[in-house]
mmCIF file of C-alpha atoms and ligand atoms in Angstrom:
data_model
loop_
_atom_site.group_PDB
_atom_site.id
_atom_site.type_symbol
_atom_site.label_atom_id
_atom_site.label_comp_id
_atom_site.label_asym_id
_atom_site.label_seq_id
_atom_site.Cartn_x
_atom_site.Cartn_y
_atom_site.Cartn_z
ATOM 1 C CA MET A 1 -12.968 -7.938 -20.837
ATOM 2 C CA ASP A 2 -13.667 -6.319 -17.363
ATOM 3 C CA ILE A 3 -10.554 -5.266 -15.323
ATOM 4 C CA SER A 4 -12.504 -3.112 -12.814
ATOM 5 C CA ILE A 5 -12.713 -3.664 -9.232
ATOM 6 C CA LYS A 6 -15.163 -2.177 -6.826
ATOM 7 C CA ILE A 7 -14.670 -1.782 -3.209
ATOM 8 C CA LYS A 8 -17.418 0.105 -1.096
ATOM 9 C CA ASP A 9 -18.502 2.783 -3.460
ATOM 10 C CA THR A 10 -15.259 3.164 -5.091
ATOM 11 C CA VAL A 11 -14.774 1.917 -8.670
ATOM 12 C CA PHE A 12 -11.044 1.146 -9.647
ATOM 13 C CA ALA A 13 -10.801 1.115 -13.417
ATOM 14 C CA ASN A 14 -8.031 -1.652 -13.080
ATOM 15 C CA PRO A 15 -6.640 -3.440 -9.796
ATOM 16 C CA ILE A 16 -3.319 -1.421 -10.143
ATOM 17 C CA LEU A 17 -2.817 1.074 -7.324
ATOM 18 C CA LEU A 18 0.326 3.275 -7.034
ATOM 19 C CA ALA A 19 1.654 2.607 -3.631
ATOM 20 C CA SER A 20 2.248 5.303 -0.910
ATOM 21 C CA GLY A 21 5.617 7.021 -1.071
ATOM 22 C CA THR A 22 6.647 6.051 -4.660
ATOM 23 C CA PHE A 23 4.832 8.619 -6.666
ATOM 24 C CA GLY A 24 4.762 11.865 -4.338
ATOM 25 C CA TYR A 25 1.547 13.520 -4.061
ATOM 26 C CA GLY A 26 0.234 13.191 -7.443
ATOM 27 C CA SER A 27 1.434 16.424 -9.140
ATOM 28 C CA ASP A 28 3.623 14.819 -11.569
ATOM 29 C CA PHE A 29 3.364 11.864 -14.041
ATOM 30 C CA VAL A 30 -0.320 12.717 -14.174
ATOM 31 C CA SER A 31 -0.483 10.381 -17.575
ATOM 32 C CA VAL A 32 0.568 7.425 -15.379
ATOM 33 C CA ILE A 33 -1.944 8.110 -12.670
ATOM 34 C CA ASN A 34 -4.643 8.697 -14.941
ATOM 35 C CA GLN A 35 -4.110 4.977 -16.315
ATOM 36 C CA VAL A 36 -3.945 3.248 -13.140
ATOM 37 C CA GLY A 37 -6.805 2.133 -10.883
ATOM 38 C CA GLY A 38 -5.789 4.493 -7.894
ATOM 39 C CA PHE A 39 -3.190 6.777 -6.466
ATOM 40 C CA ILE A 40 -1.999 6.764 -2.901
ATOM 41 C CA THR A 41 -0.103 9.558 -1.542
ATOM 42 C CA LYS A 42 2.937 9.717 0.499
ATOM 43 C CA GLY A 43 2.113 9.536 4.226
ATOM 44 C CA ILE A 44 0.688 12.757 5.640
ATOM 45 C CA THR A 45 0.915 13.386 9.332
ATOM 46 C CA LEU A 46 -0.604 16.058 11.501
ATOM 47 C CA ALA A 47 2.581 18.435 11.595
ATOM 48 C CA PRO A 48 5.164 18.795 8.838
ATOM 49 C CA ARG A 49 8.251 16.561 9.064
ATOM 50 C CA ILE A 50 11.764 16.759 7.646
ATOM 51 C CA GLY A 51 12.145 13.014 7.809
ATOM 52 C CA ASN A 52 15.188 11.099 8.451
ATOM 53 C CA PRO A 53 18.899 12.199 7.439
ATOM 54 C CA ALA A 54 20.480 11.317 4.438
ATOM 55 C CA PRO A 55 21.455 8.451 3.180
ATOM 56 C CA ARG A 56 17.781 7.450 2.840
ATOM 57 C CA ILE A 57 18.256 4.764 0.213
ATOM 58 C CA TYR A 58 20.515 1.595 0.202
ATOM 59 C CA GLU A 59 20.116 -0.774 -3.089
ATOM 60 C CA LEU A 60 20.990 -4.259 -2.907
ATOM 61 C CA PRO A 61 20.343 -7.152 -5.344
ATOM 62 C CA GLY A 62 16.361 -7.515 -5.727
ATOM 63 C CA ALA A 63 15.531 -5.072 -3.059
ATOM 64 C CA ILE A 64 15.755 -1.451 -1.837
ATOM 65 C CA LEU A 65 16.054 -0.321 1.717
ATOM 66 C CA ASN A 66 14.545 2.920 2.257
ATOM 67 C CA SER A 67 14.583 5.213 5.343
ATOM 68 C CA VAL A 68 12.708 8.318 4.430
ATOM 69 C CA GLY A 69 11.162 8.687 7.950
ATOM 70 C CA LEU A 70 7.832 10.099 6.780
ATOM 71 C CA GLU A 71 8.801 13.395 5.353
ATOM 72 C CA ASN A 72 5.845 15.457 4.413
ATOM 73 C CA PRO A 73 4.218 18.965 4.468
ATOM 74 C CA GLY A 74 1.832 17.909 7.220
ATOM 75 C CA ALA A 75 -2.203 17.877 6.982
ATOM 76 C CA LEU A 76 -2.776 21.621 6.642
ATOM 77 C CA ASP A 77 -0.393 22.479 3.898
ATOM 78 C CA PHE A 78 -1.341 19.292 2.097
ATOM 79 C CA ARG A 79 -5.007 20.468 2.080
ATOM 80 C CA ASN A 80 -4.585 24.007 1.486
ATOM 81 C CA LYS A 81 -1.627 23.849 -1.105
ATOM 82 C CA ILE A 82 -1.378 20.438 -2.611
ATOM 83 C CA LEU A 83 -4.937 18.877 -2.933
ATOM 84 C CA PRO A 84 -6.240 21.753 -4.922
ATOM 85 C CA ARG A 85 -3.799 21.428 -7.533
ATOM 86 C CA LEU A 86 -4.274 17.531 -8.064
ATOM 87 C CA ASN A 87 -6.189 17.208 -11.481
ATOM 88 C CA PHE A 88 -6.157 13.511 -12.193
ATOM 89 C CA SER A 89 -9.394 11.690 -12.296
ATOM 90 C CA THR A 90 -8.109 8.478 -10.761
ATOM 91 C CA PRO A 91 -9.523 7.788 -7.273
ATOM 92 C CA LEU A 92 -7.190 9.672 -4.710
ATOM 93 C CA ILE A 93 -6.332 7.835 -1.499
ATOM 94 C CA VAL A 94 -4.771 9.634 1.135
ATOM 95 C CA ASN A 95 -2.017 7.554 3.354
ATOM 96 C CA ILE A 96 -2.242 9.060 6.937
ATOM 97 C CA ALA A 97 0.366 8.398 9.687
ATOM 98 C CA GLY A 98 0.547 9.477 13.337
ATOM 99 C CA PHE A 99 2.402 9.491 16.554
ATOM 100 C CA ASP A 100 -0.476 9.261 18.861
ATOM 101 C CA THR A 101 -3.474 7.269 18.302
ATOM 102 C CA ALA A 102 -5.622 10.374 18.015
ATOM 103 C CA ASP A 103 -3.457 11.962 15.239
ATOM 104 C CA PHE A 104 -5.307 9.515 12.478
ATOM 105 C CA SER A 105 -8.896 10.920 13.132
ATOM 106 C CA THR A 106 -7.723 14.340 13.860
ATOM 107 C CA ILE A 107 -5.822 14.149 10.151
ATOM 108 C CA VAL A 108 -9.129 12.532 8.607
ATOM 109 C CA LYS A 109 -11.239 15.332 10.056
ATOM 110 C CA ILE A 110 -8.873 18.118 8.381
ATOM 111 C CA LEU A 111 -8.722 16.420 5.093
ATOM 112 C CA ASP A 112 -12.346 14.627 4.476
ATOM 113 C CA CYS A 113 -13.635 16.331 1.463
ATOM 114 C CA ASP A 114 -15.220 15.344 -2.068
ATOM 115 C CA ARG A 115 -11.673 15.327 -3.779
ATOM 116 C CA ILE A 116 -10.567 12.278 -1.808
ATOM 117 C CA ALA A 117 -11.834 8.805 -2.267
ATOM 118 C CA GLY A 118 -10.531 7.411 0.944
ATOM 119 C CA PHE A 119 -7.664 7.123 3.441
ATOM 120 C CA GLU A 120 -4.965 4.571 3.855
ATOM 121 C CA ILE A 121 -4.180 4.073 7.531
ATOM 122 C CA ASN A 122 -0.574 3.779 7.811
ATOM 123 C CA ILE A 123 0.311 1.719 11.026
ATOM 124 C CA SER A 124 3.023 0.004 9.513
ATOM 125 C CA CYS A 125 6.082 2.445 8.762
ATOM 126 C CA PRO A 126 9.296 0.852 9.984
ATOM 127 C CA ASN A 127 11.159 4.090 9.925
ATOM 128 C CA VAL A 128 9.858 6.002 12.881
ATOM 129 C CA LYS A 129 10.552 5.796 16.601
ATOM 130 C CA THR A 130 6.816 6.036 17.630
ATOM 131 C CA GLY A 131 3.572 5.176 16.089
ATOM 132 C CA GLY A 132 4.291 3.424 12.512
ATOM 133 C CA ALA A 133 4.592 -0.407 12.702
ATOM 134 C CA ILE A 134 4.684 0.107 16.808
ATOM 135 C CA PHE A 135 1.044 0.824 16.615
ATOM 136 C CA GLY A 136 0.528 -1.958 13.732
ATOM 137 C CA GLN A 137 2.046 -4.611 16.031
ATOM 138 C CA ASP A 138 -0.510 -4.237 18.560
ATOM 139 C CA PRO A 139 -4.172 -5.450 17.725
ATOM 140 C CA LYS A 140 -5.510 -3.287 20.385
ATOM 141 C CA LEU A 141 -4.089 0.106 19.209
ATOM 142 C CA THR A 142 -4.976 -1.029 15.635
ATOM 143 C CA GLU A 143 -8.591 -1.586 16.756
ATOM 144 C CA GLN A 144 -8.534 1.942 18.543
ATOM 145 C CA ILE A 145 -7.212 3.748 15.720
ATOM 146 C CA VAL A 146 -9.607 2.314 13.156
ATOM 147 C CA THR A 147 -12.430 2.773 15.234
ATOM 148 C CA GLU A 148 -11.657 6.535 15.487
ATOM 149 C CA VAL A 149 -10.825 6.868 11.929
ATOM 150 C CA ARG A 150 -14.236 4.976 11.052
ATOM 151 C CA ARG A 151 -16.319 7.506 13.326
ATOM 152 C CA ALA A 152 -14.462 10.468 11.402
ATOM 153 C CA THR A 153 -15.221 9.498 7.786
ATOM 154 C CA LYS A 154 -17.747 7.794 5.669
ATOM 155 C CA LYS A 155 -15.158 7.342 2.914
ATOM 156 C CA LEU A 156 -13.160 4.224 2.064
ATOM 157 C CA VAL A 157 -10.990 3.505 4.741
ATOM 158 C CA ILE A 158 -8.038 0.868 4.062
ATOM 159 C CA THR A 159 -5.508 -0.144 6.842
ATOM 160 C CA LYS A 160 -2.062 -0.823 5.887
ATOM 161 C CA LEU A 161 -0.629 -3.327 8.129
ATOM 162 C CA THR A 162 2.939 -4.507 8.961
ATOM 163 C CA ALA A 163 4.106 -7.923 8.949
ATOM 164 C CA ASN A 164 7.162 -7.233 11.110
ATOM 165 C CA PHE A 165 7.419 -9.633 14.068
ATOM 166 C CA ILE A 166 3.679 -10.159 14.233
ATOM 167 C CA ASP A 167 1.056 -12.245 12.602
ATOM 168 C CA PRO A 168 -0.935 -9.959 10.518
ATOM 169 C CA VAL A 169 -3.871 -12.162 10.804
ATOM 170 C CA ASN A 170 -4.481 -10.753 14.247
ATOM 171 C CA THR A 171 -4.164 -7.025 13.499
ATOM 172 C CA ALA A 172 -6.383 -7.674 10.080
ATOM 173 C CA GLN A 173 -9.143 -9.011 12.259
ATOM 174 C CA ALA A 174 -8.909 -6.156 14.734
ATOM 175 C CA ALA A 175 -9.035 -3.744 11.938
ATOM 176 C CA GLU A 176 -11.978 -5.512 10.256
ATOM 177 C CA SER A 177 -13.933 -5.535 13.460
ATOM 178 C CA ALA A 178 -13.399 -1.999 13.979
ATOM 179 C CA GLY A 179 -14.727 -1.046 10.536
ATOM 180 C CA THR A 180 -11.980 -0.849 8.137
ATOM 181 C CA ASP A 181 -13.299 -1.500 4.463
ATOM 182 C CA ALA A 182 -10.006 -3.004 3.259
ATOM 183 C CA ILE A 183 -6.618 -4.217 4.490
ATOM 184 C CA SER A 184 -3.500 -3.429 2.500
ATOM 185 C CA LEU A 185 -0.317 -5.555 3.288
ATOM 186 C CA ILE A 186 2.591 -5.769 3.337
ATOM 187 C CA ASN A 187 4.526 -2.584 3.941
ATOM 188 C CA THR A 188 8.227 -2.838 3.985
ATOM 189 C CA LEU A 189 10.069 -5.232 6.275
ATOM 190 C CA TYR A 190 12.772 -4.210 9.001
ATOM 191 C CA GLY A 191 16.339 -4.128 7.422
ATOM 192 C CA LEU A 192 19.638 -2.970 8.144
ATOM 193 C CA ALA A 193 22.685 -2.038 6.070
ATOM 194 C CA ILE A 194 26.290 -1.584 7.291
ATOM 195 C CA ASP A 195 28.929 0.376 5.734
ATOM 196 C CA LEU A 196 32.075 -1.921 6.092
ATOM 197 C CA LYS A 197 34.661 0.611 5.166
ATOM 198 C CA GLU A 198 33.329 3.219 7.681
ATOM 199 C CA GLN A 199 32.200 0.470 10.136
ATOM 200 C CA LYS A 200 29.001 2.352 10.783
ATOM 201 C CA TYR A 201 25.171 2.174 9.978
ATOM 202 C CA PHE A 202 24.813 2.878 6.210
ATOM 203 C CA LEU A 203 21.434 4.679 6.492
ATOM 204 C CA GLY A 204 21.027 8.095 8.135
ATOM 205 C CA GLY A 205 17.938 6.526 10.104
ATOM 206 C CA LYS A 206 20.043 3.633 11.233
ATOM 207 C CA THR A 207 17.440 1.055 10.068
ATOM 208 C CA GLY A 208 15.209 0.883 6.956
ATOM 209 C CA GLY A 209 12.447 -0.836 5.387
ATOM 210 C CA LEU A 210 13.178 -3.326 2.733
ATOM 211 C CA SER A 211 10.888 -3.636 -0.422
ATOM 212 C CA GLY A 212 11.377 -5.017 -3.980
ATOM 213 C CA PRO A 213 11.187 -8.504 -5.554
ATOM 214 C CA ALA A 214 13.142 -10.225 -2.754
ATOM 215 C CA ILE A 215 10.188 -9.860 -0.306
ATOM 216 C CA LYS A 216 7.591 -10.994 -2.832
ATOM 217 C CA PRO A 217 7.149 -14.580 -1.804
ATOM 218 C CA PHE A 218 6.784 -13.443 1.874
ATOM 219 C CA ALA A 219 4.132 -10.809 1.022
ATOM 220 C CA LEU A 220 2.149 -13.489 -1.155
ATOM 221 C CA PHE A 221 2.207 -15.655 1.899
ATOM 222 C CA CYS A 222 0.867 -12.893 4.121
ATOM 223 C CA VAL A 223 -1.804 -11.901 1.600
ATOM 224 C CA GLU A 224 -3.116 -15.518 1.053
ATOM 225 C CA ARG A 225 -2.942 -16.042 5.008
ATOM 226 C CA VAL A 226 -4.831 -13.007 5.779
ATOM 227 C CA SER A 227 -7.426 -13.118 2.909
ATOM 228 C CA LYS A 228 -8.428 -16.469 4.155
ATOM 229 C CA ALA A 229 -9.008 -15.062 7.805
ATOM 230 C CA ILE A 230 -11.129 -12.056 6.944
ATOM 231 C CA LYS A 231 -14.299 -11.399 4.892
ATOM 232 C CA ILE A 232 -13.178 -7.618 3.518
ATOM 233 C CA PRO A 233 -11.022 -7.243 0.492
ATOM 234 C CA VAL A 234 -7.311 -7.360 0.875
ATOM 235 C CA ILE A 235 -4.949 -5.177 -1.238
ATOM 236 C CA GLY A 236 -1.785 -7.023 -1.705
ATOM 237 C CA GLY A 237 1.839 -5.664 -2.495
ATOM 238 C CA GLY A 238 5.276 -6.485 -2.004
ATOM 239 C CA GLY A 239 7.876 -6.718 -4.979
ATOM 240 C CA ILE A 240 5.474 -6.633 -7.758
ATOM 241 C CA VAL A 241 7.293 -6.100 -11.064
ATOM 242 C CA ASN A 242 5.056 -7.333 -13.820
ATOM 243 C CA ALA A 243 1.516 -8.482 -14.670
ATOM 244 C CA THR A 244 2.365 -12.225 -13.757
ATOM 245 C CA ASP A 245 3.135 -10.981 -10.198
ATOM 246 C CA VAL A 246 -0.268 -9.045 -10.252
ATOM 247 C CA CYS A 247 -2.093 -12.247 -11.166
ATOM 248 C CA GLU A 248 -0.159 -14.215 -8.591
ATOM 249 C CA PHE A 249 -1.062 -11.782 -5.871
ATOM 250 C CA MET A 250 -4.899 -11.638 -7.027
ATOM 251 C CA LEU A 251 -4.934 -15.522 -7.220
ATOM 252 C CA ALA A 252 -3.522 -15.559 -3.514
ATOM 253 C CA GLY A 253 -6.678 -13.504 -2.644
ATOM 254 C CA ALA A 254 -5.821 -9.856 -3.446
ATOM 255 C CA SER A 255 -8.638 -7.644 -4.885
ATOM 256 C CA LEU A 256 -6.206 -4.874 -5.867
ATOM 257 C CA VAL A 257 -2.299 -4.759 -5.744
ATOM 258 C CA GLN A 258 -0.107 -1.972 -4.945
ATOM 259 C CA ILE A 259 3.192 -1.248 -7.241
ATOM 260 C CA GLY A 260 5.751 0.245 -5.011
ATOM 261 C CA SER A 261 9.584 0.062 -5.661
ATOM 262 C CA LEU A 262 9.222 -0.677 -9.356
ATOM 263 C CA ASN A 263 7.860 2.934 -9.681
ATOM 264 C CA LEU A 264 11.130 4.170 -8.299
ATOM 265 C CA ILE A 265 13.196 2.502 -11.087
ATOM 266 C CA ASN A 266 10.560 2.912 -13.990
ATOM 267 C CA PRO A 267 7.579 5.443 -13.214
ATOM 268 C CA PHE A 268 5.888 4.277 -16.416
ATOM 269 C CA ALA A 269 6.140 0.538 -15.456
ATOM 270 C CA ALA A 270 2.253 0.529 -14.776
ATOM 271 C CA PHE A 271 1.552 0.833 -18.546
ATOM 272 C CA ASP A 272 3.444 -2.165 -19.371
ATOM 273 C CA ILE A 273 1.924 -4.116 -16.671
ATOM 274 C CA LEU A 274 -1.671 -3.138 -17.647
ATOM 275 C CA LYS A 275 -0.908 -4.017 -21.277
ATOM 276 C CA ASP A 276 0.148 -7.481 -20.331
ATOM 277 C CA LEU A 277 -2.610 -8.023 -17.822
ATOM 278 C CA LYS A 278 -5.087 -7.772 -20.619
ATOM 279 C CA LYS A 279 -2.886 -10.231 -22.642
ATOM 280 C CA TYR A 280 -2.871 -12.574 -19.816
ATOM 281 C CA MET A 281 -6.619 -12.325 -19.370
ATOM 282 C CA LYS A 282 -7.008 -13.186 -23.192
ATOM 283 C CA ILE A 283 -4.545 -16.089 -23.171
ATOM 284 C CA TYR A 284 -6.291 -17.585 -20.063
ATOM 285 C CA LYS A 285 -9.967 -16.472 -21.292
ATOM 286 C CA ILE A 286 -10.629 -14.502 -18.219
ATOM 287 C CA LYS A 287 -13.798 -12.385 -18.771
ATOM 288 C CA ALA A 288 -13.513 -10.426 -15.556
ATOM 289 C CA ILE A 289 -10.322 -9.967 -13.579
ATOM 290 C CA ARG A 290 -12.206 -10.338 -10.248
ATOM 291 C CA GLN A 291 -12.897 -13.729 -11.227
ATOM 292 C CA ILE A 292 -9.460 -14.803 -10.315
ATOM 293 C CA ILE A 293 -9.338 -13.319 -6.694
ATOM 294 C CA GLY A 294 -8.495 -16.030 -4.234
ATOM 295 C CA LYS A 295 -8.834 -18.772 -6.921
ATOM 296 C CA VAL A 296 -5.476 -20.348 -6.443
ATOM 297 C CA ARG A 297 -5.657 -23.970 -6.691
ATOM 298 C CA SER A 298 -4.538 -26.632 -4.290
ATOM 299 C CA ASN A 299 -1.892 -29.058 -5.854
ATOM 300 C CA ASP A 300 -4.401 -31.857 -5.976
ATOM 301 C CA ASP A 301 -7.272 -29.879 -7.385
ATOM 302 C CA LYS A 302 -7.640 -30.803 -11.150
ATOM 303 C CA ASN A 303 -11.058 -29.491 -11.813
ATOM 304 C CA ASN A 304 -10.816 -25.907 -10.651
ATOM 305 C CA THR A 305 -9.792 -23.388 -13.333
ATOM 306 C CA CYS A 306 -9.439 -19.767 -12.630
ATOM 307 C CA GLY A 307 -11.243 -18.574 -15.824
HETATM 308 C C1 SIN B 401 9.084 6.207 5.259
HETATM 309 O O1 SIN B 401 8.744 7.500 5.016
HETATM 310 O O2 SIN B 401 10.170 6.071 5.900
HETATM 311 C C2 SIN B 401 8.375 5.172 4.684
HETATM 312 C C3 SIN B 401 6.893 5.096 4.924
HETATM 313 C C4 SIN B 401 6.307 3.796 5.186
HETATM 314 O O3 SIN B 401 7.031 2.719 5.018
HETATM 315 O O4 SIN B 401 5.157 3.781 5.424
#
């Protein structure tokens, strides 16, 4: 059975990607990283950032609210100190974030090298006062940022969109016309937690980004909607916890998926997901996983099978 997926020149051995921010920069858990289709780093900004004050995580049933605030060592330290030490063979995708539209292409020019398979443009972080989701809520800014990154690299360019207070179809189409190779969505949803005892905001950064199984139906909705509106591949994510979820996202139109919050609970979860994905393919006689992409059937369609 064939579980590989190719996007542009990059072959992903399987459709599972480790989402940005859930596995650091790739120095640890190399045995896990080597088994998945692709690895995406924590967001890298031009200058180093200390991120938001603690507490940064709020747990609730079926979801996690995070407010990390893009803590990272900055592009130069990532290139000089971290990148040379990464020794996994899985395609490495660097998530890049900016506070000025020019930051994104500047970071790409600093980092572009053979070791990196591609870049994920992060215009969807909900935890920063400038940039992040504010850029990703505007199709014109989205187009400008993607155009500049496209000019700066020939490598795989993925644009990670927000679904907060906008229709991601508009920004997906803007990113597609500017030359992105794929769209990833959704990033976390705006959320707020209040400490009742203290009667104050729970998170140090006040607001956070909601992820986990609670957001899965909305993420699936967005993946299906966006994948029907564009021609380039969609990378889906939002609350995936097992192989069934992976297949649902692929049926809805995702070519690859990202596992995020689950990694924080069980860093080895990808092993079980991959094992179960193969079982699912055997049961449903699916020879190549790419055959199910976008093949969700209408309720009145009796003939169409996904295998
Ligand atoms: C964060 O660092 O606050 C999260 C990053 C993101 O949501 O893109």
